[in-house]
Amino acid sequence: MNVKQLALGAVAAAVLASPLTAEKVFAAGEQFVPVTLYRTGPYANTGEPLMGGYMDYMRMINARDGGVNGVKLVYEECETGYKPDRMVECYQRLKNQGETGAGMFNPLGTGLTYAVIEDATKDKIPVITIGYGRTDATDGSVWKYVFPLITNYWSQNTAKIKFIGQREGGMENLKGKKIAYVIHDSAYGKETQPVIAEQAKKYGFEVKTFPVAHPGLDQKAVWLQIARQYKPDWVILRGWGVMNQTSIKEAARVGFPRDKIVGVWWSGSEQDTVPAGAAAEGYISANFHGPGTDYPVIQDVLKYVQDAGKGTVDKSEVGTIMYNRGVVYGIVNIEAIRVAQGKFGNKPLTGEQIQWGFEHLDFTPERIAELGATGLVPPFKTSCFDHEGQAPVKFQQWQDGKWVAITDWIETDQAMVRPMVEASAKKYAAEKGITPRNCATEN
């Protein structure tokens, strides 16, 4: 395990036995935030800038505000390499760090999330899966410590179909259309198959799935089949890592128009388009946050962290999709600490206490403006009942070497998603012998 330790506040003592057993003891009065990331492995080019944005945001809060209500944030990195067994090692290594233990974990991967959900629930530590993870964890009555925040995968998928419907001139015009569903052949890739099947029935379109084996470098046969045999009206791309740029280049090679391809937000970063070159022009993807640097919070990160020479990644990453996503992670995670402090006091909090904060987030337009994140973060609100927040989705297009927002926020179809979430969560609870909480009695 490649463990790199970075502390923002004072460090009382450190015991470094080996890279595998290194432990750091943080000072009393500090809030410990574990950082699990991948600077190595097949997805390093996205994991590093994303968690760089997360860490830079925490550094900005310490430098600008002196911490959260006077409580300094401290963190320690642990390298997962995007491997579930390493994620388990990192979880076990970091969960008891700091005065009150880990406040939460952001695994940064659906497979990594599945690897630690049960342990984290037993340990009463929130697992935060912003924009990924297990969709039915939206039902907080069953999944008390798991939060697929902002917009889960199923909700996002309903927004994609709405977007395609808009492009076709109305949802009624989806009837008879054909959609090729190109997915990473993994739990992540397959996560949305139940909801796309329901949408196909509702709107009368046909969907055919094309799985791509990891890492996705060989897709010639897949795209030949799509372009010459299936001949879809649209392609939805649910890839990750090098698979995305390969899909875009193969689509260009067989002549499939890129402005008829809509990617998941994990297929919509500069890491996916820049390597594809001219083939990426016109390509579209979903997003749950804004691109660029024209937000007060991003300007503060530049001022207090990057320009001060304290950034965790190169300054050129600031404003990119993955870096901004990391800043959004920081905004949401630290807001949960702030909200929980309102109930439990301005001091380091346990994971169980911060769970209450995550369950009482209220990102109103006014609060988002106070955080300097208007246009960067969508409005959303959580509860015991809803660990997602039902936030809307934007769509962006790669134009002349940069991502450009091409829609306003598009609402998701909760009338379809919520019953499916509850049914899936109920089934899981029955399988695991879980008695759901009565959210009507919790505050």
Short mmCIF file of C-alpha atoms in Angstrom, two decimals:
data_model
loop_
_atom_site.label_atom_id
_atom_site.label_comp_id
_atom_site.label_asym_id
_atom_site.label_seq_id
_atom_site.Cartn_x
_atom_site.Cartn_y
_atom_site.Cartn_z
CA MET A 1 0.00 0.00 0.00
CA ASN A 2 1.34 3.39 -0.95
CA VAL A 3 0.34 5.63 1.91
CA LYS A 4 1.13 9.31 1.81
CA GLN A 5 0.28 11.26 4.87
CA LEU A 6 -0.56 14.93 4.86
CA ALA A 7 -1.84 16.81 7.87
CA LEU A 8 -3.18 20.33 7.75
CA GLY A 9 -3.22 21.00 11.47
CA ALA A 10 -0.74 20.33 14.20
CA VAL A 11 0.47 16.79 14.54
CA ALA A 12 1.03 15.62 18.09
CA ALA A 13 3.17 12.62 17.30
CA ALA A 14 3.89 10.22 14.50
CA VAL A 15 4.91 6.57 14.54
CA LEU A 16 6.18 5.35 11.18
CA ALA A 17 6.99 1.66 11.26
CA SER A 18 6.62 0.88 7.53
CA PRO A 19 4.53 2.00 4.57
CA LEU A 20 2.06 -0.72 5.44
CA THR A 21 1.75 0.00 9.13
CA ALA A 22 2.40 3.73 9.27
CA GLU A 23 0.21 5.47 11.80
CA LYS A 24 -0.08 9.11 12.62
CA VAL A 25 -1.58 10.50 15.76
CA PHE A 26 -3.34 13.83 15.28
CA ALA A 27 -3.73 16.55 17.85
CA ALA A 28 -6.81 16.87 20.03
CA GLY A 29 -9.36 19.34 18.77
CA GLU A 30 -8.95 18.47 15.07
CA GLN A 31 -11.52 16.87 12.77
CA PHE A 32 -10.07 13.89 10.94
CA VAL A 33 -11.18 13.34 7.32
CA PRO A 34 -9.78 10.23 5.58
CA VAL A 35 -8.84 10.56 1.92
CA THR A 36 -8.87 7.36 -0.13
CA LEU A 37 -7.75 7.92 -3.70
CA TYR A 38 -5.93 6.42 -6.64
CA ARG A 39 -2.82 8.12 -7.92
CA THR A 40 -1.86 4.79 -9.49
CA GLY A 41 -3.64 2.20 -11.61
CA PRO A 42 -5.84 2.43 -14.70
CA TYR A 43 -7.95 5.34 -13.41
CA ALA A 44 -5.22 7.46 -11.84
CA ASN A 45 -5.68 10.29 -14.33
CA THR A 46 -9.13 10.97 -12.90
CA GLY A 47 -8.67 9.97 -9.27
CA GLU A 48 -5.77 12.33 -8.64
CA PRO A 49 -7.32 15.64 -9.81
CA LEU A 50 -10.67 14.81 -8.24
CA MET A 51 -9.33 14.17 -4.77
CA GLY A 52 -6.87 17.02 -5.33
CA GLY A 53 -9.86 19.34 -5.54
CA TYR A 54 -11.26 17.77 -2.37
CA MET A 55 -8.03 18.26 -0.42
CA ASP A 56 -7.47 21.77 -1.78
CA TYR A 57 -10.95 22.76 -0.62
CA MET A 58 -10.16 21.56 2.91
CA ARG A 59 -6.89 23.47 2.81
CA MET A 60 -8.78 26.59 1.72
CA ILE A 61 -11.25 26.24 4.61
CA ASN A 62 -8.36 25.99 7.07
CA ALA A 63 -6.46 28.93 5.52
CA ARG A 64 -9.44 31.25 4.96
CA ASP A 65 -11.70 30.37 7.90
CA GLY A 66 -9.37 28.72 10.41
CA GLY A 67 -11.26 25.46 9.97
CA VAL A 68 -14.95 24.74 10.50
CA ASN A 69 -16.13 26.96 13.35
CA GLY A 70 -12.62 26.88 14.75
CA VAL A 71 -12.09 23.13 14.29
CA LYS A 72 -9.14 22.45 11.99
CA LEU A 73 -9.51 19.81 9.32
CA VAL A 74 -6.81 17.16 9.09
CA TYR A 75 -6.55 14.33 6.66
CA GLU A 76 -4.47 11.36 5.66
CA GLU A 77 -4.22 9.86 2.20
CA CYS A 78 -4.43 6.16 1.45
CA GLU A 79 -3.78 4.80 -2.04
CA THR A 80 -6.36 2.25 -3.23
CA GLY A 81 -5.21 1.84 -6.84
CA TYR A 82 -8.95 1.42 -7.50
CA LYS A 83 -8.77 -2.08 -6.01
CA PRO A 84 -11.46 -3.23 -3.54
CA ASP A 85 -9.02 -5.18 -1.35
CA ARG A 86 -6.85 -2.09 -0.97
CA MET A 87 -9.94 -0.03 -0.18
CA VAL A 88 -10.68 -2.44 2.67
CA GLU A 89 -7.10 -2.05 3.91
CA CYS A 90 -7.39 1.73 3.76
CA TYR A 91 -10.70 1.67 5.58
CA GLN A 92 -9.36 -0.47 8.39
CA ARG A 93 -6.23 1.62 8.63
CA LEU A 94 -7.94 5.02 8.78
CA LYS A 95 -11.23 4.41 10.56
CA ASN A 96 -9.84 5.02 14.04
CA GLN A 97 -7.52 7.92 13.19
CA GLY A 98 -7.93 11.30 14.87
CA GLU A 99 -9.55 12.24 18.15
CA THR A 100 -12.98 10.94 17.13
CA GLY A 101 -12.12 8.54 14.31
CA ALA A 102 -12.95 8.94 10.65
CA GLY A 103 -15.81 11.37 10.05
CA MET A 104 -16.77 9.70 6.78
CA PHE A 105 -15.30 7.82 3.81
CA ASN A 106 -15.50 8.76 0.12
CA PRO A 107 -14.38 5.51 -1.58
CA LEU A 108 -14.42 7.03 -5.08
CA GLY A 109 -15.66 3.98 -6.91
CA THR A 110 -18.76 1.77 -6.94
CA GLY A 111 -16.77 -1.44 -6.50
CA LEU A 112 -14.75 0.15 -3.70
CA THR A 113 -17.97 1.26 -2.04
CA TYR A 114 -19.46 -2.23 -2.09
CA ALA A 115 -16.29 -3.50 -0.39
CA VAL A 116 -16.74 -1.40 2.77
CA ILE A 117 -20.47 -0.73 3.12
CA GLU A 118 -21.16 -3.44 5.68
CA ASP A 119 -18.12 -2.68 7.86
CA ALA A 120 -18.80 1.06 7.80
CA THR A 121 -22.42 0.51 8.79
CA LYS A 122 -21.33 -1.60 11.77
CA ASP A 123 -18.77 1.07 12.71
CA LYS A 124 -21.34 3.89 12.26
CA ILE A 125 -19.21 5.79 9.74
CA PRO A 126 -20.96 7.42 6.75
CA VAL A 127 -19.96 6.20 3.27
CA ILE A 128 -20.38 9.08 0.83
CA THR A 129 -20.87 8.22 -2.83
CA ILE A 130 -21.48 11.49 -4.64
CA GLY A 131 -22.48 10.69 -8.20
CA TYR A 132 -21.84 6.94 -7.96
CA GLY A 133 -22.41 3.86 -5.80
CA ARG A 134 -25.44 1.76 -4.97
CA THR A 135 -28.61 3.55 -6.05
CA ASP A 136 -31.03 1.93 -3.59
CA ALA A 137 -28.93 3.34 -0.74
CA THR A 138 -30.99 6.44 -1.43
CA ASP A 139 -33.51 4.90 0.98
CA GLY A 140 -32.07 6.00 4.32
CA SER A 141 -34.55 3.92 6.28
CA VAL A 142 -32.53 0.86 5.23
CA TRP A 143 -29.12 2.39 4.47
CA LYS A 144 -28.53 4.66 7.45
CA TYR A 145 -24.82 5.19 6.78
CA VAL A 146 -24.68 5.29 2.97
CA PHE A 147 -25.33 8.50 0.97
CA PRO A 148 -25.46 8.50 -2.89
CA LEU A 149 -25.71 12.26 -2.67
CA ILE A 150 -26.85 14.94 -5.09
CA THR A 151 -28.11 12.68 -7.93
CA ASN A 152 -27.90 8.90 -8.02
CA TYR A 153 -27.32 6.85 -11.16
CA TRP A 154 -30.96 5.98 -11.76
CA SER A 155 -32.05 9.60 -11.40
CA GLN A 156 -29.31 10.70 -13.76
CA ASN A 157 -30.46 8.17 -16.33
CA THR A 158 -33.98 9.58 -16.31
CA ALA A 159 -32.51 13.04 -16.97
CA LYS A 160 -30.55 11.64 -19.93
CA ILE A 161 -33.70 10.28 -21.50
CA LYS A 162 -35.42 13.62 -20.90
CA PHE A 163 -32.51 15.35 -22.62
CA ILE A 164 -32.71 12.99 -25.60
CA GLY A 165 -36.48 13.54 -25.67
CA GLN A 166 -35.89 17.30 -25.83
CA ARG A 167 -33.49 16.82 -28.73
CA GLU A 168 -36.10 14.70 -30.51
CA GLY A 169 -38.74 17.40 -30.08
CA GLY A 170 -40.72 15.79 -27.26
CA MET A 171 -40.87 12.63 -25.17
CA GLU A 172 -43.61 11.24 -27.43
CA ASN A 173 -41.09 11.18 -30.24
CA LEU A 174 -38.95 8.60 -28.44
CA LYS A 175 -41.38 5.86 -29.47
CA GLY A 176 -39.70 3.56 -31.97
CA LYS A 177 -36.23 5.02 -31.46
CA LYS A 178 -33.24 2.78 -30.85
CA ILE A 179 -30.63 3.44 -28.14
CA ALA A 180 -27.35 1.55 -27.91
CA TYR A 181 -26.25 1.25 -24.29
CA VAL A 182 -22.44 0.94 -24.22
CA ILE A 183 -21.41 0.01 -20.68
CA HIS A 184 -18.31 -0.84 -18.69
CA ASP A 185 -18.80 -4.55 -17.94
CA SER A 186 -18.81 -4.16 -14.15
CA ALA A 187 -21.17 -3.47 -11.23
CA TYR A 188 -20.82 0.22 -12.07
CA GLY A 189 -21.68 -0.29 -15.72
CA LYS A 190 -24.68 -2.49 -14.97
CA GLU A 191 -26.10 -0.33 -12.18
CA THR A 192 -28.61 1.49 -14.41
CA GLN A 193 -29.97 -1.43 -16.40
CA PRO A 194 -33.20 -1.70 -14.30
CA VAL A 195 -34.14 1.94 -14.84
CA ILE A 196 -33.30 2.10 -18.58
CA ALA A 197 -35.50 -0.98 -19.05
CA GLU A 198 -38.38 0.79 -17.28
CA GLN A 199 -37.85 3.92 -19.35
CA ALA A 200 -37.86 1.88 -22.56
CA LYS A 201 -41.25 0.43 -21.61
CA LYS A 202 -42.65 3.82 -20.62
CA TYR A 203 -41.58 5.73 -23.72
CA GLY A 204 -41.61 2.93 -26.28
CA PHE A 205 -37.99 3.03 -27.38
CA GLU A 206 -35.71 0.04 -27.90
CA VAL A 207 -32.50 -0.38 -25.97
CA LYS A 208 -29.68 -2.84 -26.62
CA THR A 209 -26.73 -3.24 -24.26
CA PHE A 210 -23.15 -3.50 -25.49
CA PRO A 211 -20.83 -4.48 -22.59
CA VAL A 212 -17.15 -3.59 -22.91
CA ALA A 213 -14.59 -5.59 -20.93
CA HIS A 214 -12.12 -3.70 -18.71
CA PRO A 215 -10.12 -1.64 -19.52
CA GLY A 216 -11.94 -1.06 -22.81
CA LEU A 217 -9.04 -0.64 -25.22
CA ASP A 218 -10.48 -3.04 -27.82
CA GLN A 219 -13.89 -1.82 -29.01
CA LYS A 220 -13.61 -2.14 -32.78
CA ALA A 221 -16.06 -5.02 -33.02
CA VAL A 222 -18.54 -3.31 -30.70
CA TRP A 223 -18.68 -0.10 -32.73
CA LEU A 224 -18.81 -1.91 -36.06
CA GLN A 225 -21.85 -3.78 -34.75
CA ILE A 226 -23.41 -0.55 -33.51
CA ALA A 227 -22.85 1.45 -36.67
CA ARG A 228 -23.38 -1.19 -39.36
CA GLN A 229 -25.87 -3.60 -37.82
CA TYR A 230 -27.84 -2.05 -34.97
CA LYS A 231 -27.87 1.52 -36.35
CA PRO A 232 -29.21 3.31 -33.25
CA ASP A 233 -30.59 6.83 -33.10
CA TRP A 234 -28.57 7.53 -29.94
CA VAL A 235 -25.78 5.97 -27.91
CA ILE A 236 -25.59 6.24 -24.12
CA LEU A 237 -22.01 5.72 -22.97
CA ARG A 238 -21.42 4.42 -19.48
CA GLY A 239 -17.67 4.04 -19.47
CA TRP A 240 -14.74 4.80 -17.21
CA GLY A 241 -11.09 5.54 -17.70
CA VAL A 242 -9.47 4.79 -21.04
CA MET A 243 -12.67 3.13 -22.23
CA ASN A 244 -14.23 6.57 -22.79
CA GLN A 245 -11.67 8.05 -25.15
CA THR A 246 -11.55 4.74 -26.99
CA SER A 247 -15.33 4.78 -27.46
CA ILE A 248 -15.23 8.32 -28.82
CA LYS A 249 -12.42 7.52 -31.25
CA GLU A 250 -14.09 4.31 -32.42
CA ALA A 251 -17.39 6.15 -32.93
CA ALA A 252 -15.58 8.63 -35.16
CA ARG A 253 -13.84 5.83 -37.04
CA VAL A 254 -17.15 4.17 -37.96
CA GLY A 255 -18.82 7.51 -38.65
CA PHE A 256 -21.28 7.61 -35.76
CA PRO A 257 -22.03 11.28 -34.89
CA ARG A 258 -20.61 12.31 -31.52
CA ASP A 259 -23.48 14.71 -30.88
CA LYS A 260 -25.69 11.63 -30.73
CA ILE A 261 -23.63 10.12 -27.90
CA VAL A 262 -24.55 11.04 -24.31
CA GLY A 263 -22.07 9.97 -21.66
CA VAL A 264 -22.53 9.42 -17.95
CA TRP A 265 -20.69 12.08 -15.90
CA TRP A 266 -17.84 9.60 -15.43
CA SER A 267 -17.45 9.73 -19.21
CA GLY A 268 -17.43 13.51 -19.42
CA SER A 269 -14.12 15.00 -18.34
CA GLU A 270 -11.09 16.41 -20.13
CA GLN A 271 -9.40 13.05 -19.49
CA ASP A 272 -11.96 11.53 -21.87
CA THR A 273 -12.01 14.16 -24.61
CA VAL A 274 -8.52 15.64 -24.92
CA PRO A 275 -6.87 12.27 -25.74
CA ALA A 276 -9.58 11.65 -28.35
CA GLY A 277 -8.56 14.82 -30.21
CA ALA A 278 -10.80 16.04 -33.03
CA ALA A 279 -12.97 12.93 -32.67
CA ALA A 280 -14.42 14.38 -29.46
CA GLU A 281 -15.85 17.53 -31.04
CA GLY A 282 -19.60 17.66 -30.36
CA TYR A 283 -19.60 14.80 -27.82
CA ILE A 284 -22.16 15.27 -24.99
CA SER A 285 -22.22 14.16 -21.37
CA ALA A 286 -24.24 14.63 -18.21
CA ASN A 287 -22.88 16.50 -15.20
CA PHE A 288 -24.03 17.38 -11.69
CA HIS A 289 -21.85 20.47 -11.35
CA GLY A 290 -20.47 23.29 -13.41
CA PRO A 291 -17.13 23.52 -15.29
CA GLY A 292 -14.58 26.36 -15.20
CA THR A 293 -13.27 28.75 -12.55
CA ASP A 294 -15.95 31.47 -12.55
CA TYR A 295 -17.21 30.73 -9.04
CA PRO A 296 -16.20 32.58 -5.82
CA VAL A 297 -15.33 29.32 -4.07
CA ILE A 298 -12.95 28.30 -6.87
CA GLN A 299 -11.40 31.76 -6.79
CA ASP A 300 -10.82 31.33 -3.03
CA VAL A 301 -9.12 27.98 -3.64
CA LEU A 302 -6.85 29.69 -6.14
CA LYS A 303 -6.10 32.58 -3.75
CA TYR A 304 -5.58 30.71 -0.49
CA VAL A 305 -4.14 27.43 -1.76
CA GLN A 306 -2.87 27.33 -5.32
CA ASP A 307 -1.36 30.84 -5.47
CA ALA A 308 0.13 30.25 -2.03
CA GLY A 309 2.00 27.24 -3.40
CA LYS A 310 0.02 24.78 -1.26
CA GLY A 311 -2.00 22.96 -3.91
CA THR A 312 -2.07 19.18 -3.93
CA VAL A 313 -2.19 19.01 -7.73
CA ASP A 314 -0.95 21.25 -10.52
CA LYS A 315 -2.72 24.61 -10.88
CA SER A 316 -3.65 23.75 -14.47
CA GLU A 317 -6.16 21.24 -13.09
CA VAL A 318 -8.22 23.97 -11.41
CA GLY A 319 -11.51 24.43 -13.26
CA THR A 320 -11.37 21.06 -15.01
CA ILE A 321 -14.32 18.74 -14.57
CA MET A 322 -12.58 16.34 -12.19
CA TYR A 323 -10.99 19.06 -10.07
CA ASN A 324 -14.29 20.92 -9.72
CA ARG A 325 -15.98 17.66 -8.79
CA GLY A 326 -13.49 17.28 -5.98
CA VAL A 327 -14.26 20.79 -4.76
CA VAL A 328 -17.96 19.87 -4.81
CA TYR A 329 -17.10 16.80 -2.73
CA GLY A 330 -15.37 19.12 -0.28
CA ILE A 331 -18.28 21.55 -0.12
CA VAL A 332 -20.78 18.77 0.61
CA ASN A 333 -18.67 16.82 3.10
CA ILE A 334 -17.59 19.88 5.07
CA GLU A 335 -21.13 21.26 5.08
CA ALA A 336 -22.26 18.03 6.75
CA ILE A 337 -19.68 18.61 9.49
CA ARG A 338 -20.88 22.20 9.86
CA VAL A 339 -24.54 21.12 10.06
CA ALA A 340 -23.71 18.41 12.61
CA GLN A 341 -21.80 20.94 14.72
CA GLY A 342 -25.05 22.89 14.98
CA LYS A 343 -26.52 19.97 16.92
CA PHE A 344 -23.52 18.48 18.71
CA GLY A 345 -21.25 21.51 19.25
CA ASN A 346 -18.18 23.06 17.60
CA LYS A 347 -15.73 20.24 18.27
CA PRO A 348 -14.41 17.14 16.50
CA LEU A 349 -17.35 14.86 15.81
CA THR A 350 -17.77 11.11 15.41
CA GLY A 351 -18.96 9.46 12.24
CA GLU A 352 -22.28 8.75 13.92
CA GLN A 353 -22.74 12.46 14.67
CA ILE A 354 -21.72 13.55 11.18
CA GLN A 355 -24.24 11.04 9.77
CA TRP A 356 -26.88 13.35 11.28
CA GLY A 357 -25.33 16.23 9.38
CA PHE A 358 -25.45 14.37 6.07
CA GLU A 359 -29.09 13.56 6.75
CA HIS A 360 -29.95 17.24 7.29
CA LEU A 361 -28.22 18.95 4.36
CA ASP A 362 -30.23 21.76 2.80
CA PHE A 363 -28.49 23.31 -0.21
CA THR A 364 -30.95 26.10 -0.93
CA PRO A 365 -30.00 28.67 -3.58
CA GLU A 366 -29.28 31.11 -0.73
CA ARG A 367 -26.98 28.67 1.08
CA ILE A 368 -25.21 27.77 -2.15
CA ALA A 369 -24.60 31.49 -2.77
CA GLU A 370 -23.17 31.89 0.76
CA LEU A 371 -20.76 29.04 -0.07
CA GLY A 372 -19.72 30.82 -3.27
CA ALA A 373 -20.96 27.94 -5.39
CA THR A 374 -23.91 29.29 -7.40
CA GLY A 375 -23.96 27.38 -10.67
CA LEU A 376 -21.37 24.95 -9.38
CA VAL A 377 -23.62 22.98 -7.00
CA PRO A 378 -27.31 22.27 -7.71
CA PRO A 379 -29.96 22.79 -5.02
CA PHE A 380 -30.78 19.63 -3.05
CA LYS A 381 -32.01 18.55 0.37
CA THR A 382 -31.53 15.31 2.27
CA SER A 383 -33.47 13.55 5.01
CA CYS A 384 -33.74 10.19 6.74
CA PHE A 385 -36.09 9.23 3.93
CA ASP A 386 -33.89 10.56 1.12
CA HIS A 387 -30.09 10.13 1.13
CA GLU A 388 -29.81 11.44 -2.41
CA GLY A 389 -31.42 14.88 -2.48
CA GLN A 390 -33.06 14.53 -5.92
CA ALA A 391 -30.88 17.21 -7.51
CA PRO A 392 -31.28 18.06 -11.21
CA VAL A 393 -28.72 17.34 -13.95
CA LYS A 394 -26.96 19.51 -16.53
CA PHE A 395 -25.67 18.51 -19.93
CA GLN A 396 -22.45 19.72 -21.45
CA GLN A 397 -20.82 19.46 -24.86
CA TRP A 398 -17.19 19.37 -25.93
CA GLN A 399 -16.77 22.41 -28.19
CA ASP A 400 -13.48 23.80 -29.49
CA GLY A 401 -11.38 22.18 -26.80
CA LYS A 402 -13.51 22.84 -23.73
CA TRP A 403 -16.70 21.73 -22.00
CA VAL A 404 -19.64 24.07 -22.49
CA ALA A 405 -22.95 23.77 -20.60
CA ILE A 406 -25.75 23.34 -23.17
CA THR A 407 -28.75 23.03 -20.84
CA ASP A 408 -30.02 24.45 -17.59
CA TRP A 409 -30.67 22.02 -14.74
CA ILE A 410 -33.02 19.23 -15.89
CA GLU A 411 -35.21 17.62 -13.24
CA THR A 412 -35.10 13.86 -12.79
CA ASP A 413 -38.09 11.50 -12.88
CA GLN A 414 -38.65 10.74 -9.22
CA ALA A 415 -42.10 9.30 -9.92
CA MET A 416 -40.26 6.43 -11.60
CA VAL A 417 -37.06 6.28 -9.56
CA ARG A 418 -38.33 6.50 -6.00
CA PRO A 419 -40.65 3.43 -6.10
CA MET A 420 -37.83 1.42 -7.68
CA VAL A 421 -35.41 2.57 -4.95
CA GLU A 422 -37.81 1.60 -2.19
CA ALA A 423 -38.56 -1.81 -3.73
CA SER A 424 -34.86 -2.60 -4.14
CA ALA A 425 -34.02 -1.41 -0.62
CA LYS A 426 -36.89 -3.42 0.83
CA LYS A 427 -35.61 -6.54 -0.92
CA TYR A 428 -32.09 -5.93 0.41
CA ALA A 429 -33.42 -5.41 3.94
CA ALA A 430 -35.29 -8.71 3.76
CA GLU A 431 -32.19 -10.55 2.51
CA LYS A 432 -30.02 -9.09 5.28
CA GLY A 433 -32.56 -9.23 8.10
CA ILE A 434 -32.56 -5.43 8.49
CA THR A 435 -35.48 -3.72 10.20
CA PRO A 436 -35.90 -0.35 8.43
CA ARG A 437 -35.93 2.80 10.55
CA ASN A 438 -39.17 4.70 10.96
CA CYS A 439 -38.12 8.00 9.39
CA ALA A 440 -41.38 9.62 10.47
CA THR A 441 -40.15 9.53 14.08
CA GLU A 442 -36.59 10.78 13.41
CA ASN A 443 -35.44 14.38 13.24
#
